[in-house]
């Protein structure tokens, strides 16, 4: 396995980790927004 392919795998894992964290944060914000509209 070359360094480039290892690095690519690492970048993929890192970006998916970040995107999932951002997605959950967005969902929380969205939920609060929806709740504030209801109440």
PDB file of N, CA and C in Angstrom:
ATOM      1  N   UNK A   1       0.852  -1.198   0.000  1.00  0.00           N
ATOM      2  CA  UNK A   1       0.000   0.000   0.000  1.00  0.00           C
ATOM      3  C   UNK A   1       0.887   1.248   0.000  1.00  0.00           C
ATOM      4  N   UNK A   2       0.623   2.133  -0.917  1.00  0.00           N
ATOM      5  CA  UNK A   2       1.449   3.332  -1.018  1.00  0.00           C
ATOM      6  C   UNK A   2       0.981   4.392  -0.023  1.00  0.00           C
ATOM      7  N   UNK A   3       1.862   5.341   0.226  1.00  0.00           N
ATOM      8  CA  UNK A   3       1.528   6.421   1.153  1.00  0.00           C
ATOM      9  C   UNK A   3       0.335   7.210   0.633  1.00  0.00           C
ATOM     10  N   UNK A   4       0.277   7.404  -0.677  1.00  0.00           N
ATOM     11  CA  UNK A   4      -0.809   8.187  -1.280  1.00  0.00           C
ATOM     12  C   UNK A   4      -2.163   7.538  -1.008  1.00  0.00           C
ATOM     13  N   UNK A   5      -2.235   6.216  -1.145  1.00  0.00           N
ATOM     14  CA  UNK A   5      -3.522   5.543  -0.940  1.00  0.00           C
ATOM     15  C   UNK A   5      -3.903   5.544   0.541  1.00  0.00           C
ATOM     16  N   UNK A   6      -2.910   5.441   1.413  1.00  0.00           N
ATOM     17  CA  UNK A   6      -3.193   5.513   2.852  1.00  0.00           C
ATOM     18  C   UNK A   6      -3.738   6.894   3.187  1.00  0.00           C
ATOM     19  N   UNK A   7      -3.079   7.900   2.616  1.00  0.00           N
ATOM     20  CA  UNK A   7      -3.492   9.277   2.867  1.00  0.00           C
ATOM     21  C   UNK A   7      -4.912   9.518   2.347  1.00  0.00           C
ATOM     22  N   UNK A   8      -5.218   8.936   1.190  1.00  0.00           N
ATOM     23  CA  UNK A   8      -6.544   9.095   0.598  1.00  0.00           C
ATOM     24  C   UNK A   8      -7.605   8.496   1.523  1.00  0.00           C
ATOM     25  N   UNK A   9      -7.323   7.299   2.039  1.00  0.00           N
ATOM     26  CA  UNK A   9      -8.262   6.646   2.957  1.00  0.00           C
ATOM     27  C   UNK A   9      -8.458   7.487   4.211  1.00  0.00           C
ATOM     28  N   UNK A  10      -7.359   8.036   4.712  1.00  0.00           N
ATOM     29  CA  UNK A  10      -7.424   8.850   5.920  1.00  0.00           C
ATOM     30  C   UNK A  10      -8.266  10.094   5.671  1.00  0.00           C
ATOM     31  N   UNK A  11      -8.044  10.750   4.532  1.00  0.00           N
ATOM     32  CA  UNK A  11      -8.815  11.945   4.176  1.00  0.00           C
ATOM     33  C   UNK A  11     -10.297  11.613   4.060  1.00  0.00           C
ATOM     34  N   UNK A  12     -10.598  10.467   3.460  1.00  0.00           N
ATOM     35  CA  UNK A  12     -11.999  10.059   3.308  1.00  0.00           C
ATOM     36  C   UNK A  12     -12.654   9.891   4.673  1.00  0.00           C
ATOM     37  N   UNK A  13     -11.958   9.210   5.552  1.00  0.00           N
ATOM     38  CA  UNK A  13     -12.495   8.957   6.885  1.00  0.00           C
ATOM     39  C   UNK A  13     -12.687  10.267   7.632  1.00  0.00           C
ATOM     40  N   UNK A  14     -11.718  11.163   7.492  1.00  0.00           N
ATOM     41  CA  UNK A  14     -11.759  12.443   8.178  1.00  0.00           C
ATOM     42  C   UNK A  14     -12.928  13.276   7.673  1.00  0.00           C
ATOM     43  N   UNK A  15     -13.087  13.342   6.365  1.00  0.00           N
ATOM     44  CA  UNK A  15     -14.157  14.167   5.794  1.00  0.00           C
ATOM     45  C   UNK A  15     -15.529  13.594   6.144  1.00  0.00           C
ATOM     46  N   UNK A  16     -15.649  12.272   6.175  1.00  0.00           N
ATOM     47  CA  UNK A  16     -16.948  11.680   6.517  1.00  0.00           C
ATOM     48  C   UNK A  16     -17.258  11.921   7.993  1.00  0.00           C
ATOM     49  N   UNK A  17     -16.219  11.912   8.833  1.00  0.00           N
ATOM     50  CA  UNK A  17     -16.413  12.184  10.258  1.00  0.00           C
ATOM     51  C   UNK A  17     -16.892  13.618  10.443  1.00  0.00           C
ATOM     52  N   UNK A  18     -16.234  14.552   9.746  1.00  0.00           N
ATOM     53  CA  UNK A  18     -16.617  15.953   9.873  1.00  0.00           C
ATOM     54  C   UNK A  18     -18.015  16.198   9.335  1.00  0.00           C
ATOM     55  N   UNK A  19     -18.317  15.606   8.197  1.00  0.00           N
ATOM     56  CA  UNK A  19     -19.629  15.849   7.592  1.00  0.00           C
ATOM     57  C   UNK A  19     -20.738  15.293   8.481  1.00  0.00           C
ATOM     58  N   UNK A  20     -20.499  14.149   9.122  1.00  0.00           N
ATOM     59  CA  UNK A  20     -21.532  13.592   9.991  1.00  0.00           C
ATOM     60  C   UNK A  20     -21.715  14.465  11.231  1.00  0.00           C
ATOM     61  N   UNK A  21     -20.613  15.060  11.725  1.00  0.00           N
ATOM     62  CA  UNK A  21     -20.731  15.956  12.873  1.00  0.00           C
ATOM     63  C   UNK A  21     -21.503  17.205  12.496  1.00  0.00           C
ATOM     64  N   UNK A  22     -21.187  17.747  11.317  1.00  0.00           N
ATOM     65  CA  UNK A  22     -21.886  18.948  10.868  1.00  0.00           C
ATOM     66  C   UNK A  22     -23.360  18.651  10.641  1.00  0.00           C
ATOM     67  N   UNK A  23     -23.648  17.495  10.079  1.00  0.00           N
ATOM     68  CA  UNK A  23     -25.036  17.129   9.807  1.00  0.00           C
ATOM     69  C   UNK A  23     -25.837  17.057  11.101  1.00  0.00           C
ATOM     70  N   UNK A  24     -25.273  16.456  12.126  1.00  0.00           N
ATOM     71  CA  UNK A  24     -26.010  16.342  13.381  1.00  0.00           C
ATOM     72  C   UNK A  24     -26.217  17.720  13.999  1.00  0.00           C
ATOM     73  N   UNK A  25     -25.223  18.609  13.841  1.00  0.00           N
ATOM     74  CA  UNK A  25     -25.360  19.965  14.368  1.00  0.00           C
ATOM     75  C   UNK A  25     -26.460  20.702  13.617  1.00  0.00           C
ATOM     76  N   UNK A  26     -26.497  20.525  12.309  1.00  0.00           N
ATOM     77  CA  UNK A  26     -27.532  21.160  11.492  1.00  0.00           C
ATOM     78  C   UNK A  26     -28.913  20.657  11.888  1.00  0.00           C
ATOM     79  N   UNK A  27     -29.021  19.377  12.174  1.00  0.00           N
ATOM     80  CA  UNK A  27     -30.314  18.805  12.562  1.00  0.00           C
ATOM     81  C   UNK A  27     -30.792  19.407  13.878  1.00  0.00           C
ATOM     82  N   UNK A  28     -29.868  19.612  14.809  1.00  0.00           N
ATOM     83  CA  UNK A  28     -30.240  20.195  16.100  1.00  0.00           C
ATOM     84  C   UNK A  28     -30.741  21.618  15.892  1.00  0.00           C
ATOM     85  N   UNK A  29     -30.030  22.388  15.078  1.00  0.00           N
ATOM     86  CA  UNK A  29     -30.435  23.769  14.791  1.00  0.00           C
ATOM     87  C   UNK A  29     -31.794  23.780  14.109  1.00  0.00           C
ATOM     88  N   UNK A  30     -31.956  22.879  13.155  1.00  0.00           N
ATOM     89  CA  UNK A  30     -33.222  22.800  12.424  1.00  0.00           C
ATOM     90  C   UNK A  30     -34.361  22.459  13.386  1.00  0.00           C
ATOM     91  N   UNK A  31     -34.114  21.516  14.284  1.00  0.00           N
ATOM     92  CA  UNK A  31     -35.146  21.097  15.227  1.00  0.00           C
ATOM     93  C   UNK A  31     -35.530  22.249  16.149  1.00  0.00           C
ATOM     94  N   UNK A  32     -34.530  23.009  16.622  1.00  0.00           N
ATOM     95  CA  UNK A  32     -34.822  24.143  17.496  1.00  0.00           C
ATOM     96  C   UNK A  32     -35.629  25.182  16.748  1.00  0.00           C
ATOM     97  N   UNK A  33     -35.298  25.366  15.480  1.00  0.00           N
ATOM     98  CA  UNK A  33     -36.013  26.336  14.658  1.00  0.00           C
ATOM     99  C   UNK A  33     -37.471  25.918  14.492  1.00  0.00           C
ATOM    100  N   UNK A  34     -37.673  24.640  14.216  1.00  0.00           N
ATOM    101  CA  UNK A  34     -39.036  24.113  14.043  1.00  0.00           C
ATOM    102  C   UNK A  34     -39.810  24.247  15.355  1.00  0.00           C
ATOM    103  N   UNK A  35     -39.164  23.911  16.472  1.00  0.00           N
ATOM    104  CA  UNK A  35     -39.827  24.013  17.771  1.00  0.00           C
ATOM    105  C   UNK A  35     -40.198  25.459  18.074  1.00  0.00           C
ATOM    106  N   UNK A  36     -39.319  26.388  17.728  1.00  0.00           N
ATOM    107  CA  UNK A  36     -39.604  27.797  18.004  1.00  0.00           C
ATOM    108  C   UNK A  36     -40.762  28.295  17.141  1.00  0.00           C
ATOM    109  N   UNK A  37     -40.923  27.689  15.969  1.00  0.00           N
ATOM    110  CA  UNK A  37     -42.052  28.073  15.108  1.00  0.00           C
ATOM    111  C   UNK A  37     -43.365  27.522  15.674  1.00  0.00           C
ATOM    112  N   UNK A  38     -43.289  26.352  16.285  1.00  0.00           N
ATOM    113  CA  UNK A  38     -44.499  25.718  16.823  1.00  0.00           C
ATOM    114  C   UNK A  38     -44.953  26.465  18.076  1.00  0.00           C
ATOM    115  N   UNK A  39     -43.995  26.780  18.950  1.00  0.00           N
ATOM    116  CA  UNK A  39     -44.354  27.423  20.218  1.00  0.00           C
ATOM    117  C   UNK A  39     -44.304  28.939  20.094  1.00  0.00           C
TER     118      UNK A  39
END
